[in-house]
XYZ file of N, CA and C in Angstrom:
672
model
N -8.395 33.619 5.036
C -9.081 32.357 4.766
C -9.232 32.132 3.265
N -9.566 33.228 2.528
C -9.748 33.105 1.089
C -8.419 32.743 0.418
N -7.330 33.338 0.920
C -6.029 33.013 0.358
C -5.698 31.553 0.606
N -6.057 31.086 1.786
C -5.789 29.689 2.125
C -6.597 28.756 1.234
N -7.877 29.121 0.979
C -8.719 28.305 0.100
C -8.131 28.226 -1.301
N -7.535 29.321 -1.749
C -6.981 29.344 -3.094
C -5.805 28.384 -3.233
N -5.149 28.099 -2.112
C -3.998 27.214 -2.156
C -4.373 25.747 -2.103
N -5.619 25.460 -1.741
C -6.065 24.069 -1.618
C -6.464 23.544 -2.985
N -5.816 22.520 -3.447
C -6.079 21.992 -4.774
C -7.229 21.015 -4.764
N -7.638 20.638 -5.965
C -8.799 19.751 -6.094
C -8.399 18.285 -6.093
N -7.406 17.955 -5.297
C -7.002 16.551 -5.159
C -6.663 16.251 -3.716
N -6.774 14.986 -3.375
C -6.286 14.499 -2.091
C -4.941 13.855 -2.344
N -3.929 14.298 -1.620
C -2.579 13.778 -1.854
C -2.035 13.166 -0.588
N -1.759 11.872 -0.620
C -1.172 11.164 0.513
C 0.206 10.691 0.091
N 1.204 10.922 0.922
C 2.562 10.638 0.489
C 3.378 9.987 1.587
N 4.092 8.907 1.251
C 5.136 8.376 2.101
C 6.333 8.096 1.236
N 7.494 8.096 1.801
C 8.685 7.746 1.032
C 9.642 6.969 1.909
N 10.305 6.018 1.300
C 11.261 5.224 2.057
C 12.461 6.092 2.415
N 13.182 5.720 3.448
C 14.380 6.434 3.853
C 14.036 7.699 4.600
N 14.021 8.833 3.893
C 13.796 10.123 4.523
C 12.450 10.193 5.217
N 11.424 9.554 4.657
C 10.078 9.670 5.190
C 9.629 8.450 5.976
N 10.509 7.503 6.248
C 10.093 6.365 7.044
C 11.263 5.514 7.492
N 11.171 5.043 8.724
C 12.143 4.083 9.223
C 11.360 2.925 9.801
N 11.677 1.731 9.343
C 10.956 0.565 9.807
C 11.942 -0.487 10.277
N 11.746 -1.013 11.468
C 12.556 -2.103 11.992
C 11.633 -3.298 12.172
N 12.200 -4.482 12.426
C 11.314 -5.626 12.640
C 10.280 -5.388 13.736
N 10.641 -4.665 14.763
C 9.713 -4.465 15.880
C 8.874 -3.193 15.725
N 9.499 -2.101 15.367
C 8.781 -0.821 15.301
C 8.699 -0.311 13.871
N 7.502 0.076 13.500
C 7.267 0.694 12.200
C 7.016 2.182 12.436
N 7.723 3.006 11.694
C 7.562 4.451 11.812
C 7.603 5.050 10.413
N 6.572 5.767 10.061
C 6.516 6.363 8.729
C 5.839 7.718 8.787
N 6.274 8.598 7.905
C 5.716 9.939 7.831
C 4.675 10.007 6.731
N 3.446 10.348 7.078
C 2.364 10.489 6.102
C 1.879 11.926 6.117
N 1.518 12.429 4.944
C 0.881 13.736 4.931
C -0.203 13.789 3.877
N -1.193 14.608 4.122
C -2.348 14.713 3.236
C -2.535 16.151 2.798
N -2.705 16.341 1.525
C -3.061 17.638 0.974
C -4.574 17.694 0.934
N -5.151 18.624 1.670
C -6.592 18.645 1.861
C -7.320 19.225 0.662
N -8.266 18.457 0.148
C -9.104 18.920 -0.959
C -10.388 19.480 -0.394
N -10.653 20.731 -0.700
C -11.906 21.325 -0.231
C -12.414 22.319 -1.260
N -13.544 21.999 -1.878
C -14.161 22.977 -2.763
C -14.741 24.095 -1.912
N -14.760 25.296 -2.414
C -15.295 26.400 -1.623
C -16.668 26.076 -1.044
N -16.799 26.283 0.256
C -18.065 26.017 0.914
C -18.250 24.600 1.389
N -17.298 23.724 1.109
C -17.442 22.325 1.508
C -17.336 22.143 3.013
N -16.585 23.026 3.658
C -16.367 22.905 5.091
C -16.717 24.223 5.759
N -17.145 24.137 6.996
C -17.543 25.333 7.727
C -16.431 25.887 8.585
N -15.369 25.107 8.811
C -14.260 25.564 9.644
C -12.983 24.848 9.240
N -11.851 25.481 9.518
C -10.577 24.878 9.169
C -10.367 23.564 9.904
N -10.832 23.489 11.136
C -10.657 22.253 11.908
C -11.386 21.093 11.243
N -12.538 21.374 10.629
C -13.281 20.323 9.957
C -12.562 19.879 8.693
N -11.889 20.810 8.026
C -11.112 20.447 6.852
C -10.021 19.458 7.230
N -9.327 19.739 8.302
C -8.238 18.873 8.710
C -8.746 17.535 9.225
N -9.964 17.493 9.744
C -10.530 16.211 10.158
C -10.633 15.262 8.969
N -10.984 15.796 7.814
C -11.072 14.971 6.609
C -9.697 14.408 6.248
N -8.672 15.273 6.281
C -7.320 14.828 5.969
C -6.844 13.787 6.971
N -7.154 13.981 8.234
C -6.734 13.036 9.274
C -7.380 11.672 9.071
N -8.625 11.653 8.614
C -9.288 10.362 8.355
C -8.590 9.619 7.222
N -8.163 10.361 6.199
C -7.472 9.728 5.087
C -6.119 9.153 5.536
N -5.417 9.880 6.397
C -4.153 9.383 6.926
C -4.388 8.138 7.764
N -5.448 8.138 8.569
C -5.764 6.960 9.387
C -6.076 5.753 8.509
N -6.851 5.961 7.433
C -7.186 4.855 6.526
C -5.942 4.325 5.821
N -5.076 5.234 5.389
C -3.854 4.825 4.709
C -2.932 4.072 5.667
N -2.853 4.547 6.907
C -2.036 3.868 7.916
C -2.484 2.430 8.090
N -3.791 2.216 8.221
C -4.312 0.866 8.419
C -4.063 -0.011 7.198
N -4.220 0.551 6.006
C -3.987 -0.211 4.778
C -2.541 -0.695 4.700
N -1.598 0.213 4.925
C -0.192 -0.151 4.817
C 0.232 -1.097 5.935
N -0.232 -0.833 7.145
C 0.158 -1.682 8.274
C -0.411 -3.089 8.153
N -1.588 -3.225 7.546
C -2.128 -4.572 7.340
C -1.210 -5.372 6.426
N -0.656 -4.700 5.414
C 0.256 -5.367 4.498
C 1.619 -5.636 5.090
N 2.023 -4.842 6.094
C 3.330 -5.004 6.718
C 3.296 -5.990 7.878
N 2.148 -6.134 8.534
C 2.050 -6.984 9.728
C 1.352 -8.317 9.467
N 0.371 -8.347 8.572
C -0.360 -9.582 8.285
C -0.150 -10.086 6.867
N 0.046 -9.172 5.929
C 0.212 -9.548 4.535
C -1.089 -9.516 3.760
N -0.962 -9.664 2.443
C -2.106 -9.678 1.541
C -2.083 -10.955 0.704
N -3.240 -11.552 0.514
C -3.404 -12.709 -0.349
C -3.682 -12.238 -1.782
N -3.181 -12.993 -2.759
C -3.455 -12.623 -4.145
C -3.801 -13.850 -4.975
N -4.569 -13.599 -6.032
C -4.861 -14.586 -7.068
C -4.591 -13.925 -8.407
N -3.719 -14.517 -9.197
C -3.283 -13.896 -10.439
C -3.470 -14.847 -11.616
N -4.189 -14.375 -12.630
C -4.356 -15.120 -13.882
C -3.629 -14.353 -14.981
N -2.529 -14.894 -15.507
C -1.788 -14.197 -16.565
C -2.587 -14.109 -17.862
N -2.325 -13.074 -18.605
C -2.927 -12.920 -19.931
C -2.384 -14.001 -20.862
N -3.279 -14.637 -21.586
C -2.884 -15.674 -22.543
C -3.633 -15.433 -23.845
N -2.945 -14.896 -24.814
C -3.566 -14.543 -26.095
C -4.062 -15.769 -26.837
N -3.268 -16.841 -26.850
C -3.644 -18.031 -27.618
C -4.891 -18.706 -27.066
N -5.125 -18.603 -25.775
C -6.301 -19.216 -25.156
C -7.435 -18.213 -24.945
N -7.199 -16.971 -25.364
C -8.188 -15.905 -25.212
C -8.553 -15.697 -23.725
N -7.527 -15.728 -22.882
C -7.722 -15.538 -21.442
C -7.211 -14.152 -21.048
N -8.075 -13.284 -20.542
C -7.629 -11.952 -20.124
C -6.889 -12.022 -18.783
N -6.048 -11.061 -18.546
C -5.356 -10.988 -17.262
C -6.338 -10.568 -16.177
N -6.231 -11.202 -15.018
C -7.050 -10.789 -13.870
C -6.212 -10.893 -12.603
N -6.545 -10.051 -11.641
C -5.767 -10.015 -10.400
C -6.649 -9.557 -9.258
N -6.537 -10.268 -8.144
C -7.247 -9.891 -6.914
C -6.255 -9.911 -5.769
N -6.342 -8.900 -4.927
C -5.440 -8.803 -3.783
C -6.247 -8.298 -2.588
N -6.243 -9.056 -1.505
C -7.030 -8.691 -0.324
C -6.206 -8.884 0.934
N -6.433 -8.063 1.950
C -5.714 -8.236 3.216
C -6.060 -9.575 3.873
N -5.052 -10.219 4.449
C -5.305 -11.435 5.206
C -6.177 -11.122 6.411
N -5.929 -9.976 7.003
C -6.698 -9.542 8.160
C -6.745 -8.031 8.158
N -7.910 -7.468 8.411
C -8.014 -6.019 8.482
C -7.303 -5.511 9.726
N -7.009 -4.237 9.724
C -6.273 -3.652 10.839
C -7.190 -2.938 11.826
N -8.485 -3.159 11.693
C -9.438 -2.437 12.536
C -9.161 -2.637 14.014
N -8.932 -3.884 14.432
C -8.730 -4.156 15.847
C -7.402 -3.670 16.379
N -6.440 -3.438 15.491
C -5.108 -2.989 15.906
C -4.931 -1.475 15.803
N -5.876 -0.812 15.155
C -5.732 0.628 14.911
C -5.596 1.416 16.195
N -6.175 0.924 17.273
C -6.103 1.642 18.549
C -4.679 1.723 19.083
N -3.793 0.860 18.586
C -2.408 0.841 19.042
C -1.479 1.673 18.160
N -2.033 2.302 17.139
C -1.254 3.248 16.334
C -1.202 4.564 17.093
N -0.045 5.197 17.118
C -0.005 6.533 17.691
C 0.701 7.483 16.731
N 0.291 8.743 16.821
C 0.732 9.773 15.890
C 1.519 10.835 16.643
N 2.621 11.260 16.039
C 3.496 12.235 16.677
C 3.842 13.361 15.717
N 4.189 14.490 16.308
C 4.723 15.643 15.586
C 3.838 16.087 14.428
N 2.548 16.314 14.671
C 1.695 16.808 13.579
C 2.109 18.219 13.163
N 2.098 18.448 11.884
C 2.430 19.760 11.336
C 1.285 20.215 10.448
N 0.697 21.353 10.779
C -0.411 21.914 10.012
C 0.107 23.084 9.194
N -0.019 22.976 7.881
C 0.393 24.066 7.010
C -0.820 24.566 6.236
N -0.571 25.435 5.269
C -1.675 26.076 4.578
C -2.604 25.087 3.897
N -2.050 24.066 3.300
C -2.888 23.162 2.517
C -2.655 21.694 2.838
N -1.990 21.409 3.970
C -1.738 20.008 4.280
C -1.493 19.790 5.764
N -1.598 18.522 6.138
C -1.250 18.089 7.470
C -0.309 16.900 7.320
N 0.772 16.902 8.084
C 1.688 15.769 8.066
C 1.891 15.269 9.488
N 2.204 13.985 9.614
C 2.336 13.398 10.941
C 3.196 12.142 10.853
N 3.903 11.834 11.943
C 4.627 10.579 12.040
C 3.698 9.516 12.609
N 3.621 8.401 11.893
C 2.758 7.284 12.285
C 3.649 6.193 12.880
N 3.274 5.711 14.066
C 4.081 4.719 14.776
C 3.244 3.504 15.151
N 3.884 2.341 15.047
C 3.214 1.112 15.478
C 4.258 0.100 15.915
N 4.011 -0.561 17.045
C 4.879 -1.619 17.544
C 4.245 -2.968 17.225
N 4.968 -3.810 16.500
C 4.461 -5.143 16.230
C 4.303 -5.930 17.536
N 3.226 -6.688 17.620
C 3.034 -7.569 18.764
C 4.050 -8.717 18.664
N 4.276 -9.453 19.759
C 5.190 -10.609 19.674
C 4.793 -11.584 18.570
N 3.496 -11.787 18.371
C 3.036 -12.690 17.323
C 3.368 -12.133 15.936
N 3.148 -10.834 15.764
C 3.484 -10.194 14.495
C 4.979 -10.268 14.219
N 5.780 -10.074 15.266
C 7.226 -10.104 15.112
C 7.701 -11.502 14.704
N 7.131 -12.531 15.310
C 7.475 -13.902 14.937
C 7.083 -14.181 13.484
N 5.942 -13.634 13.080
C 5.469 -13.812 11.710
C 6.451 -13.176 10.728
N 6.891 -11.951 11.040
C 7.849 -11.259 10.182
C 9.176 -12.017 10.132
N 9.635 -12.495 11.277
C 10.902 -13.219 11.339
C 10.830 -14.528 10.553
N 9.646 -15.168 10.555
C 9.489 -16.396 9.772
C 9.629 -16.095 8.286
N 9.015 -15.014 7.847
C 9.121 -14.629 6.443
C 10.578 -14.375 6.060
N 11.306 -13.722 6.955
C 12.707 -13.402 6.677
C 13.581 -14.651 6.708
N 13.295 -15.559 7.650
C 14.152 -16.724 7.861
C 14.076 -17.743 6.730
N 12.905 -17.889 6.118
C 12.777 -18.935 5.096
C 13.160 -18.429 3.699
N 13.772 -17.265 3.667
C 14.343 -16.745 2.421
C 13.320 -16.595 1.307
N 12.167 -16.063 1.643
C 11.191 -15.774 0.597
C 11.778 -14.759 -0.384
N 11.447 -14.891 -1.669
C 11.955 -13.925 -2.650
C 11.546 -12.506 -2.279
N 12.442 -11.590 -2.507
C 12.149 -10.163 -2.306
C 11.808 -9.573 -3.673
N 10.635 -8.998 -3.773
C 10.128 -8.502 -5.059
C 9.813 -7.020 -4.930
N 10.028 -6.289 -5.996
C 9.702 -4.865 -6.025
C 8.741 -4.607 -7.184
N 7.735 -3.788 -6.936
C 6.759 -3.467 -7.966
C 6.243 -2.054 -7.819
N 5.815 -1.484 -8.919
C 5.271 -0.127 -8.932
C 3.923 -0.143 -9.645
N 2.941 0.561 -9.091
C 1.609 0.590 -9.690
C 0.992 1.967 -9.639
N -0.009 2.183 -10.490
C -0.680 3.475 -10.566
C -2.173 3.337 -10.317
N -2.782 4.410 -9.821
C -4.218 4.500 -9.621
C -4.664 5.927 -9.892
N -5.864 6.096 -10.413
C -6.347 7.415 -10.796
C -6.441 8.363 -9.592
N -5.876 9.539 -9.757
C -5.940 10.567 -8.729
C -7.380 10.980 -8.464
N -8.181 11.001 -9.524
C -9.577 11.420 -9.408
C -10.412 10.457 -8.575
N -9.897 9.232 -8.358
C -10.636 8.231 -7.585
C -10.420 8.385 -6.083
N -9.589 9.346 -5.669
C -9.360 9.576 -4.245
C -8.659 8.407 -3.584
N -9.124 8.057 -2.380
C -8.471 6.988 -1.632
C -8.568 5.648 -2.369
N -9.636 5.431 -3.115
C -9.769 4.217 -3.908
C -8.642 4.128 -4.940
N -8.240 5.275 -5.468
C -7.119 5.295 -6.400
C -5.824 4.856 -5.736
N -5.691 5.179 -4.442
C -4.516 4.746 -3.694
C -4.488 3.227 -3.551
N -5.632 2.630 -3.208
C -5.688 1.172 -3.059
C -5.480 0.483 -4.404
N -5.988 1.083 -5.484
C -5.769 0.525 -6.813
C -4.283 0.533 -7.168
N -3.604 1.599 -6.807
C -2.176 1.706 -7.087
C -1.389 0.667 -6.300
N -1.752 0.454 -5.044
C -1.062 -0.549 -4.224
C -1.277 -1.949 -4.787
N -2.510 -2.251 -5.195
C -2.800 -3.556 -5.788
C -2.036 -3.747 -7.092
N -1.977 -2.693 -7.901
C -1.252 -2.776 -9.173
C 0.239 -2.975 -8.946
N 0.771 -2.401 -7.870
C 2.192 -2.575 -7.557
C 2.489 -4.040 -7.252
N 1.601 -4.692 -6.502
C 1.766 -6.121 -6.213
C 1.662 -6.927 -7.505
N 0.640 -6.636 -8.294
C 0.440 -7.365 -9.557
C 1.649 -7.242 -10.474
N 2.137 -6.031 -10.653
C 3.252 -5.829 -11.568
C 4.530 -6.487 -11.055
N 4.711 -6.457 -9.737
C 5.889 -7.095 -9.169
C 5.880 -8.600 -9.348
N 4.739 -9.231 -9.047
C 4.688 -10.695 -9.156
C 4.658 -11.129 -10.620
N 4.057 -10.320 -11.486
C 4.054 -10.654 -12.917
C 5.490 -10.774 -13.431
N 6.319 -9.789 -13.121
C 7.695 -9.814 -13.592
C 8.492 -10.938 -12.939
N 8.206 -11.218 -11.674
C 8.930 -12.285 -10.983
C 8.627 -13.649 -11.618
N 7.342 -13.947 -11.799
C 6.979 -15.271 -12.314
C 7.356 -15.454 -13.774
N 7.436 -14.375 -14.519
C 7.894 -14.490 -15.903
C 9.314 -15.036 -15.967
N 10.090 -14.768 -14.933
C 11.483 -15.199 -14.913
C 11.651 -16.620 -14.379
N 10.716 -17.068 -13.540
C 10.923 -18.363 -12.873
C 9.988 -19.469 -13.367
N 8.914 -19.126 -14.083
C 7.976 -20.128 -14.583
C 8.143 -20.236 -16.095
N 8.480 -21.421 -16.570
C 8.775 -21.602 -17.990
C 7.530 -21.474 -18.848
N 6.488 -22.226 -18.526
C 5.240 -22.181 -19.289
C 4.212 -21.321 -18.556
N 3.505 -20.515 -19.320
C 2.528 -19.612 -18.709
C 1.466 -20.417 -17.967
N 1.285 -20.188 -16.662
C 0.326 -20.967 -15.874
C -1.102 -20.458 -16.037
N -2.027 -21.270 -15.587
C -3.440 -20.896 -15.614
C -3.758 -19.891 -14.521
N -3.263 -20.141 -13.329
C -3.510 -19.243 -12.212
C -2.416 -19.438 -11.169
N -2.093 -18.370 -10.467
C -1.117 -18.401 -9.384
C -1.760 -17.791 -8.148
N -1.617 -18.437 -7.019
C -2.097 -17.872 -5.757
C -0.924 -17.780 -4.797
N -0.990 -16.805 -3.919
C 0.110 -16.643 -2.979
C -0.165 -15.544 -1.971
N 0.880 -15.175 -1.256
C 0.799 -14.174 -0.194
C 2.007 -13.260 -0.300
N 1.805 -11.989 0.023
C 2.930 -11.062 0.092
C 2.923 -10.390 1.451
N 4.111 -10.010 1.890
C 4.257 -9.232 3.123
C 5.132 -8.030 2.800
N 4.602 -6.834 2.980
C 5.363 -5.626 2.670
C 6.582 -5.547 3.576
N 7.739 -5.393 2.968
C 9.008 -5.448 3.683
C 9.451 -4.086 4.219
N 9.220 -3.037 3.438
C 9.654 -1.695 3.817
C 8.511 -0.696 3.695
N 8.693 0.454 4.320
C 7.715 1.532 4.178
C 7.607 1.896 2.705
N 6.400 1.853 2.126
C 6.244 2.141 0.692
C 6.537 3.602 0.361
N 6.847 3.838 -0.894
C 6.932 5.198 -1.424
C 5.659 5.457 -2.213
N 4.989 6.568 -1.925
C 3.736 6.908 -2.590
C 3.818 8.361 -3.038
N 3.545 8.596 -4.325
C 3.662 9.947 -4.839
C 2.693 10.127 -5.998
N 2.682 11.307 -6.574
C 1.781 11.630 -7.685
C 2.589 11.890 -8.946
N 2.113 11.338 -10.059
C 2.765 11.562 -11.343
C 1.711 11.574 -12.446
N 1.630 12.662 -13.159
C 0.739 12.792 -14.331
C -0.700 12.386 -14.018
N -1.243 12.899 -12.928
C -2.629 12.634 -12.595
C -2.900 11.272 -11.995
N -1.859 10.601 -11.558
C -2.015 9.281 -10.946
C -1.276 9.202 -9.618
N -1.842 8.418 -8.700
C -1.059 7.993 -7.551
C -0.094 6.927 -8.045
N 1.116 6.928 -7.533
C 2.091 5.889 -7.826
C 2.549 5.298 -6.502
N 2.490 3.975 -6.396
C 2.924 3.279 -5.193
C 4.062 2.348 -5.561
N 5.189 2.486 -4.873
C 6.329 1.592 -5.043
C 6.407 0.688 -3.817
N 6.368 -0.625 -4.032
C 6.379 -1.583 -2.938
C 7.601 -2.493 -3.001
N 8.129 -2.789 -1.838
C 9.204 -3.758 -1.658
C 8.625 -4.829 -0.740
N 8.461 -6.067 -1.258
C 7.747 -7.060 -0.465
C 8.332 -8.461 -0.600
N 8.072 -9.279 0.411
C 8.369 -10.699 0.354
C 7.236 -11.396 -0.398
N 7.582 -12.459 -1.112
C 6.593 -13.203 -1.883
C 6.616 -14.675 -1.496
N 5.448 -15.225 -1.240
C 5.321 -16.646 -0.946
C 4.286 -17.242 -1.891
N 4.681 -18.257 -2.652
C 3.777 -18.903 -3.591
C 2.978 -19.995 -2.889
N 1.682 -19.931 -3.016
C 0.831 -20.984 -2.460
C 0.603 -22.108 -3.474
N 0.235 -21.731 -4.705
C -0.090 -22.738 -5.714
C 0.082 -22.152 -7.117
N 0.621 -22.963 -8.008
C 0.688 -22.619 -9.426
C -0.066 -23.705 -10.186
N -1.160 -23.324 -10.814
C -2.006 -24.280 -11.554
C -1.647 -24.181 -13.033
N -1.235 -25.303 -13.597
C -0.874 -25.350 -15.009
C -2.090 -25.694 -15.864
N -2.025 -25.292 -17.138
C -3.045 -25.725 -18.091
C -2.854 -27.214 -18.392
N -3.943 -27.932 -18.519
C -3.863 -29.374 -18.804
C -3.790 -29.647 -20.305
N -4.177 -28.653 -21.125
C -4.127 -28.809 -22.571
C -3.495 -27.587 -23.190
N -2.905 -27.758 -24.374
C -2.284 -26.658 -25.093
C -3.016 -26.408 -26.398
């Protein structure tokens, strides 16, 4: 047990990767998630309780990603404007939480190792979800890719920060290419297209997203 404790690091690590670690079709989403369990000595009374913590993190991550893949996320983006002294701001929220759908997620092939648990996460889109995805694909929404970081020390919150930053960075680069004059604010919706890649680099979570982008409104400045 002591040897096992020595192998457990002081971070929570959640990881998915496109291709090898996930296969997603319009109807069925399948992705491999694993968590490196963080436990300071004495934090848990039994190994089973340690893994319960890791399993909760995998469940939370599953719901976060599936909400973005099945319902999408709304965003509001204000570009940085030095001449107007306007700081950059960005908000990204799920269109709908996945709480009511979580019961339809199922997990397969759990693997328990010395310092982690990994599992295949599966979800079947409902007919309504499938029609929603097909609509996004049919109307030729731009496909955008973005990468973002979040502090490892922030735990699961760092993961959500990284996902939000990935959306922000992706849409920032996209609109820089298609909007001639810097706008006051942009609002829109994204739908995650593929299973994200999530990894750790230099003390940060890194999330790589491939998503469809739909612009709701671009508000221009009325004065220069």
